mmCIF file of C-alpha atoms and ligand atoms in Angstrom:
data_model
loop_
_atom_site.group_PDB
_atom_site.id
_atom_site.type_symbol
_atom_site.label_atom_id
_atom_site.label_comp_id
_atom_site.label_asym_id
_atom_site.label_seq_id
_atom_site.Cartn_x
_atom_site.Cartn_y
_atom_site.Cartn_z
ATOM 1 C CA MET A 135 -0.014 0.123 -0.002
ATOM 2 C CA GLY A 136 2.884 2.264 0.804
ATOM 3 C CA GLU A 137 3.859 1.610 -2.988
ATOM 4 C CA LEU A 138 0.560 2.346 -4.144
ATOM 5 C CA ALA A 139 0.314 5.739 -2.484
ATOM 6 C CA ALA A 140 3.605 6.567 -3.665
ATOM 7 C CA SER A 141 2.782 5.767 -7.164
ATOM 8 C CA ILE A 142 -0.399 7.822 -7.065
ATOM 9 C CA ALA A 143 1.623 10.848 -5.663
ATOM 10 C CA HIS A 144 3.989 10.373 -8.399
ATOM 11 C CA GLU A 145 1.334 10.288 -10.957
ATOM 12 C CA VAL A 146 -0.608 13.178 -9.825
ATOM 13 C CA ASN A 147 2.332 15.403 -8.930
ATOM 14 C CA GLN A 148 4.005 15.166 -12.556
ATOM 15 C CA PRO A 149 1.272 17.054 -14.443
ATOM 16 C CA LEU A 150 0.637 19.251 -11.332
ATOM 17 C CA ALA A 151 4.306 20.452 -11.608
ATOM 18 C CA ALA A 152 3.724 20.890 -15.339
ATOM 19 C CA VAL A 153 0.594 22.963 -14.766
ATOM 20 C CA VAL A 154 2.688 25.233 -12.466
ATOM 21 C CA ALA A 155 5.703 25.516 -14.936
ATOM 22 C CA ASN A 156 3.596 26.480 -17.976
ATOM 23 C CA ALA A 157 1.576 28.917 -15.959
ATOM 24 C CA GLN A 158 4.693 30.711 -14.943
ATOM 25 C CA ALA A 159 5.687 30.632 -18.635
ATOM 26 C CA CYS A 160 2.434 31.871 -19.511
ATOM 27 C CA THR A 161 2.736 34.830 -16.996
ATOM 28 C CA ARG A 162 6.272 35.481 -18.605
ATOM 29 C CA TRP A 163 4.888 35.464 -22.220
ATOM 30 C CA LEU A 164 1.998 38.062 -21.212
ATOM 31 C CA ALA A 165 4.613 40.192 -19.532
ATOM 32 C CA ALA A 166 7.131 40.308 -22.356
ATOM 33 C CA ASN A 167 7.517 43.203 -24.490
ATOM 34 C CA PRO A 168 6.214 42.751 -26.921
ATOM 35 C CA ARG A 169 3.803 40.341 -25.146
ATOM 36 C CA ASN A 170 3.326 37.176 -27.082
ATOM 37 C CA ASP A 171 -0.066 35.963 -27.193
ATOM 38 C CA ARG A 172 0.750 33.069 -29.438
ATOM 39 C CA GLU A 173 3.175 31.320 -26.876
ATOM 40 C CA ALA A 174 0.916 32.449 -23.895
ATOM 41 C CA ARG A 175 -1.868 30.523 -25.638
ATOM 42 C CA ASN A 176 0.398 27.397 -26.311
ATOM 43 C CA ALA A 177 1.164 27.418 -22.536
ATOM 44 C CA VAL A 178 -2.438 27.584 -21.607
ATOM 45 C CA ASP A 179 -3.230 24.625 -24.036
ATOM 46 C CA ARG A 180 -0.459 22.742 -22.024
ATOM 47 C CA ILE A 181 -1.977 23.616 -18.723
ATOM 48 C CA VAL A 182 -5.621 22.331 -19.899
ATOM 49 C CA ARG A 183 -3.769 19.080 -21.167
ATOM 50 C CA ASP A 184 -1.917 18.368 -17.888
ATOM 51 C CA ALA A 185 -4.542 19.377 -15.571
ATOM 52 C CA ASN A 186 -6.843 16.745 -17.488
ATOM 53 C CA ARG A 187 -4.061 14.131 -17.052
ATOM 54 C CA ALA A 188 -4.052 14.662 -13.329
ATOM 55 C CA SER A 189 -7.793 14.513 -13.067
ATOM 56 C CA GLU A 190 -7.929 11.168 -15.079
ATOM 57 C CA VAL A 191 -5.234 9.695 -12.607
ATOM 58 C CA ILE A 192 -7.834 10.489 -9.791
ATOM 59 C CA ALA A 193 -10.757 9.152 -11.597
ATOM 60 C CA ARG A 194 -8.701 5.866 -12.198
ATOM 61 C CA ILE A 195 -7.850 5.738 -8.460
ATOM 62 C CA ARG A 196 -11.549 6.354 -7.555
ATOM 63 C CA GLY A 197 -12.598 3.436 -9.954
ATOM 64 C CA PHE A 198 -9.922 1.120 -8.474
ATOM 65 C CA LEU A 199 -11.233 2.028 -4.887
ATOM 66 C CA ARG A 200 -15.029 1.570 -5.721
ATOM 67 C CA ARG A 201 -14.437 -1.526 -8.031
ATOM 68 C CA ASP A 202 -17.046 -3.487 -6.405
ATOM 69 C CA ASP A 203 -15.956 -7.136 -7.720
ATOM 70 C CA PRO A 204 -13.789 -8.702 -4.721
ATOM 71 C CA ASP A 205 -12.165 -11.874 -5.908
ATOM 72 C CA ARG A 206 -13.282 -14.064 -2.943
ATOM 73 C CA ILE A 207 -11.958 -17.521 -2.262
ATOM 74 C CA LEU A 208 -12.778 -19.811 0.798
ATOM 75 C CA LEU A 209 -9.981 -19.242 3.502
ATOM 76 C CA HIS A 210 -9.153 -19.162 7.055
ATOM 77 C CA VAL A 211 -8.689 -15.564 8.084
ATOM 78 C CA ALA A 212 -6.067 -17.127 10.422
ATOM 79 C CA ASP A 213 -3.866 -17.929 7.293
ATOM 80 C CA VAL A 214 -4.221 -14.485 5.930
ATOM 81 C CA ILE A 215 -2.928 -12.851 9.088
ATOM 82 C CA THR A 216 -0.054 -15.308 9.282
ATOM 83 C CA GLU A 217 0.745 -14.422 5.753
ATOM 84 C CA VAL A 218 0.858 -10.530 6.751
ATOM 85 C CA PHE A 219 3.018 -11.422 9.775
ATOM 86 C CA ASP A 220 5.440 -13.305 7.597
ATOM 87 C CA MET A 221 5.788 -9.962 5.336
ATOM 88 C CA VAL A 222 6.758 -7.939 8.305
ATOM 89 C CA ARG A 223 8.770 -10.383 10.360
ATOM 90 C CA ASP A 224 12.070 -9.100 9.602
ATOM 91 C CA LEU A 225 10.977 -5.536 10.032
ATOM 92 C CA ALA A 226 8.974 -6.223 13.229
ATOM 93 C CA ASP A 227 12.329 -8.279 14.624
ATOM 94 C CA ARG A 228 14.239 -5.165 14.035
ATOM 95 C CA ALA A 229 11.811 -2.870 15.592
ATOM 96 C CA ARG A 230 11.665 -5.364 18.619
ATOM 97 C CA VAL A 231 7.844 -5.780 18.046
ATOM 98 C CA SER A 232 6.299 -9.179 18.936
ATOM 99 C CA LEU A 233 3.639 -10.376 16.852
ATOM 100 C CA GLN A 234 0.630 -12.209 17.850
ATOM 101 C CA PHE A 235 -2.662 -13.660 16.471
ATOM 102 C CA GLN A 236 -5.507 -14.939 18.680
ATOM 103 C CA ALA A 237 -8.664 -16.337 17.298
ATOM 104 C CA ARG A 238 -11.279 -15.252 19.964
ATOM 105 C CA SER A 239 -13.990 -17.575 18.736
ATOM 106 C CA ALA A 240 -13.949 -20.664 16.531
ATOM 107 C CA LEU A 241 -13.824 -19.439 13.083
ATOM 108 C CA ASP A 242 -14.890 -21.412 9.915
ATOM 109 C CA PRO A 243 -13.216 -20.559 6.569
ATOM 110 C CA THR A 244 -15.212 -17.970 4.781
ATOM 111 C CA PHE A 245 -15.063 -16.199 1.605
ATOM 112 C CA ILE A 246 -12.396 -13.660 1.681
ATOM 113 C CA ASP A 247 -10.689 -11.290 -0.884
ATOM 114 C CA ARG A 248 -7.235 -12.268 0.057
ATOM 115 C CA VAL A 249 -5.303 -9.554 -1.524
ATOM 116 C CA ARG A 250 -7.614 -6.710 -0.247
ATOM 117 C CA MET A 251 -7.635 -8.260 3.167
ATOM 118 C CA GLN A 252 -3.819 -8.329 3.112
ATOM 119 C CA GLN A 253 -3.695 -4.791 2.188
ATOM 120 C CA ILE A 254 -5.799 -3.591 4.952
ATOM 121 C CA VAL A 255 -4.173 -5.600 7.663
ATOM 122 C CA LEU A 256 -0.528 -4.880 6.283
ATOM 123 C CA ASN A 257 -1.468 -0.966 6.433
ATOM 124 C CA LEU A 258 -2.798 -1.427 10.270
ATOM 125 C CA VAL A 259 0.003 -3.508 11.315
ATOM 126 C CA MET A 260 2.656 -1.249 9.690
ATOM 127 C CA ASN A 261 1.065 1.626 11.224
ATOM 128 C CA GLY A 262 0.967 -0.051 14.701
ATOM 129 C CA ILE A 263 4.625 -0.994 14.433
ATOM 130 C CA GLU A 264 5.342 2.796 13.539
ATOM 131 C CA ALA A 265 3.247 3.849 16.517
ATOM 132 C CA MET A 266 5.746 1.788 18.687
ATOM 133 C CA SER A 267 9.034 2.872 17.332
ATOM 134 C CA SER A 268 9.384 5.715 19.931
ATOM 135 C CA VAL A 269 8.303 3.452 23.039
ATOM 136 C CA GLY A 270 11.028 2.551 25.393
ATOM 137 C CA ASP A 271 9.509 1.982 28.591
ATOM 138 C CA ARG A 272 6.958 -0.936 27.968
ATOM 139 C CA PRO A 273 6.995 -3.976 25.646
ATOM 140 C CA ARG A 274 6.335 -3.235 22.115
ATOM 141 C CA GLU A 275 3.198 -5.548 21.376
ATOM 142 C CA MET A 276 1.214 -6.185 18.269
ATOM 143 C CA LEU A 277 -1.790 -8.323 18.992
ATOM 144 C CA VAL A 278 -4.265 -9.033 16.198
ATOM 145 C CA GLU A 279 -7.576 -11.038 16.941
ATOM 146 C CA ALA A 280 -10.291 -12.242 14.902
ATOM 147 C CA TYR A 281 -13.743 -13.144 16.025
ATOM 148 C CA ASP A 282 -17.193 -14.065 14.614
ATOM 149 C CA ASP A 283 -19.413 -11.453 16.164
ATOM 150 C CA GLY A 284 -22.540 -13.549 16.291
ATOM 151 C CA ASN A 285 -24.179 -11.230 13.846
ATOM 152 C CA GLU A 286 -22.810 -12.489 10.415
ATOM 153 C CA ASN A 287 -19.657 -10.163 10.829
ATOM 154 C CA LEU A 288 -15.880 -11.361 10.736
ATOM 155 C CA VAL A 289 -14.348 -8.917 13.063
ATOM 156 C CA ILE A 290 -10.501 -8.303 13.015
ATOM 157 C CA GLU A 291 -8.873 -6.107 15.787
ATOM 158 C CA ILE A 292 -5.237 -4.684 15.330
ATOM 159 C CA ARG A 293 -4.067 -3.712 18.656
ATOM 160 C CA ASP A 294 -0.698 -1.951 19.593
ATOM 161 C CA SER A 295 1.118 -0.549 22.607
ATOM 162 C CA GLY A 296 2.300 2.482 20.990
ATOM 163 C CA ILE A 297 1.945 6.273 21.235
ATOM 164 C CA GLY A 298 -2.037 6.156 20.523
ATOM 165 C CA PHE A 299 -3.819 9.348 19.418
ATOM 166 C CA THR A 300 -5.500 12.382 21.020
ATOM 167 C CA PRO A 301 -9.336 12.823 20.739
ATOM 168 C CA ASP A 302 -8.875 16.012 18.784
ATOM 169 C CA ILE A 303 -7.243 14.061 15.880
ATOM 170 C CA ALA A 304 -9.282 10.859 16.297
ATOM 171 C CA ASP A 305 -11.581 11.970 13.405
ATOM 172 C CA ARG A 306 -8.866 13.180 11.193
ATOM 173 C CA ILE A 307 -6.602 10.106 10.842
ATOM 174 C CA PHE A 308 -9.037 8.707 8.325
ATOM 175 C CA ASP A 309 -8.799 11.503 6.059
ATOM 176 C CA ALA A 310 -6.786 11.122 2.949
ATOM 177 C CA PHE A 311 -3.257 12.757 3.104
ATOM 178 C CA TYR A 312 -3.645 13.211 7.104
ATOM 179 C CA THR A 313 -0.285 12.199 8.436
ATOM 180 C CA THR A 314 1.620 12.968 11.697
ATOM 181 C CA LYS A 315 4.917 11.447 10.085
ATOM 182 C CA PRO A 316 7.644 13.232 8.607
ATOM 183 C CA SER A 317 7.814 11.226 5.344
ATOM 184 C CA GLY A 318 4.087 9.860 5.776
ATOM 185 C CA MET A 319 1.886 9.647 3.052
ATOM 186 C CA GLY A 320 -1.427 9.786 4.962
ATOM 187 C CA MET A 321 -3.174 7.542 2.531
ATOM 188 C CA GLY A 322 -3.156 4.226 4.293
ATOM 189 C CA LEU A 323 -6.074 4.801 6.678
ATOM 190 C CA SER A 324 -8.354 6.379 3.975
ATOM 191 C CA ILE A 325 -7.775 3.674 1.392
ATOM 192 C CA SER A 326 -8.090 0.723 3.890
ATOM 193 C CA ARG A 327 -11.430 2.346 4.921
ATOM 194 C CA SER A 328 -12.479 2.510 1.279
ATOM 195 C CA ILE A 329 -11.681 -1.031 0.509
ATOM 196 C CA VAL A 330 -13.411 -2.191 3.751
ATOM 197 C CA GLU A 331 -16.757 -0.174 3.064
ATOM 198 C CA SER A 332 -16.727 -1.103 -0.641
ATOM 199 C CA GLN A 333 -17.316 -4.682 0.783
ATOM 200 C CA GLY A 334 -20.217 -3.611 2.992
ATOM 201 C CA GLY A 335 -17.801 -3.191 6.258
ATOM 202 C CA ARG A 336 -16.759 -0.832 8.564
ATOM 203 C CA LEU A 337 -13.221 0.350 9.835
ATOM 204 C CA TRP A 338 -12.867 2.371 12.920
ATOM 205 C CA ALA A 339 -10.309 3.102 15.934
ATOM 206 C CA ARG A 340 -10.024 3.743 19.525
ATOM 207 C CA VAL A 341 -7.221 4.106 22.056
ATOM 208 C CA ASN A 342 -6.631 1.637 24.571
ATOM 209 C CA ASP A 343 -7.255 1.934 28.289
ATOM 210 C CA ASP A 344 -3.620 1.743 29.044
ATOM 211 C CA PHE A 345 -1.350 2.363 26.054
ATOM 212 C CA GLY A 346 -1.571 2.521 22.245
ATOM 213 C CA ALA A 347 -4.445 2.093 19.933
ATOM 214 C CA THR A 348 -6.633 -0.644 18.408
ATOM 215 C CA PHE A 349 -8.057 -0.426 14.763
ATOM 216 C CA ILE A 350 -10.814 -2.616 14.293
ATOM 217 C CA PHE A 351 -12.994 -3.743 11.009
ATOM 218 C CA SER A 352 -15.780 -5.654 10.420
ATOM 219 C CA MET A 353 -16.983 -7.497 7.352
ATOM 220 C CA PRO A 354 -20.172 -9.174 6.634
ATOM 221 C CA ILE A 355 -19.465 -12.866 6.467
ATOM 222 C CA VAL A 356 -19.851 -14.390 2.922
ATOM 223 C CA ARG A 357 -20.566 -18.059 2.947
ATOM 224 C CA ALA A 358 -21.053 -18.525 -0.826
ATOM 225 C CA SER A 359 -19.560 -16.820 -3.598
HETATM 226 N N1 ADP B 612 -1.823 2.625 15.141
HETATM 227 C C1 ADP B 612 -1.689 3.990 15.364
HETATM 228 N N2 ADP B 612 -1.372 4.626 16.529
HETATM 229 C C2 ADP B 612 -1.589 6.018 16.606
HETATM 230 N N3 ADP B 612 -1.618 6.733 15.581
HETATM 231 C C3 ADP B 612 -2.037 6.168 14.534
HETATM 232 C C4 ADP B 612 -2.013 4.693 14.167
HETATM 233 N N4 ADP B 612 -2.119 4.480 13.206
HETATM 234 C C5 ADP B 612 -2.302 5.653 12.157
HETATM 235 N N5 ADP B 612 -2.359 6.699 13.118
HETATM 236 C C6 ADP B 612 -2.271 8.094 12.812
HETATM 237 O O1 ADP B 612 -3.030 8.215 11.467
HETATM 238 C C7 ADP B 612 -2.288 8.971 10.614
HETATM 239 C C8 ADP B 612 -2.616 8.461 9.505
HETATM 240 O O2 ADP B 612 -2.235 7.068 8.972
HETATM 241 P P1 ADP B 612 -2.018 6.638 7.452
HETATM 242 O O3 ADP B 612 -3.403 6.829 6.919
HETATM 243 O O4 ADP B 612 -1.815 5.161 7.529
HETATM 244 O O5 ADP B 612 -1.007 7.399 7.023
HETATM 245 P P2 ADP B 612 0.515 7.588 7.291
HETATM 246 O O6 ADP B 612 0.915 6.041 7.984
HETATM 247 O O7 ADP B 612 1.182 7.664 6.002
HETATM 248 O O8 ADP B 612 0.788 8.677 8.243
HETATM 249 C C9 ADP B 612 -0.808 8.682 11.037
HETATM 250 O O9 ADP B 612 0.059 9.720 10.412
HETATM 251 C C10 ADP B 612 -0.917 8.599 12.656
HETATM 252 O O10 ADP B 612 -0.842 10.025 13.142
HETATM 253 MG MG1 MG B 613 0.070 4.318 7.249
#
């Protein structure tokens, strides 16, 4: 997901940089003596072209997020979580973060969109690891729990012992481009929420009573696909 966010930023940034450059050129052509209307018009044409390119990129991303054809196969959610843990194991070891999975209730295999579920869990686990990077006075623990809520929903909770967040930013962390990290993109939570909601689920967060935060998402259980 970090890669997706980076490529979105890159693809949008390029045409926008070109728009700025052409707008500056246009100003110069208009201020020239004698003023050069032909070059100014050419610059405006390029501005229109590049601005359209940027909005096409945004339209594509929207389409990607809204695409409502999940590719579901029958899976144990535990296997999907384990796969994500395998992806981050080295990073977690280096960050001295312990990774634990617990099934809180008996879980039958259900139809899951493996890639999308991995994207969401990976995002939330990475955020948790990052939130614990400055913690030195307590264990750095990442706990993922899964359960059937008895209401036809599969619920996954991702709990860390990190720095948590204050109530005043609780509403903003899911906004696109909201980040408190020096090199953050601020797209992870907004994209994750879009993916969850496109499958009829919900994603929310709360701070823990002691330390850290818990991100929770709930998805309707799909028994046949
Ligand atoms: N587990 C967490 N603990 C505390 N704050 C978090 C956690 N996850 C996300 N946040 C807050 O939400 C912001 C947005 O997260 P995200 O959308 O993933 O973007 P990024 O990770 O690039 O900052 C983070 O910058 C951070 O302030
Ligand atoms: Mg993130």
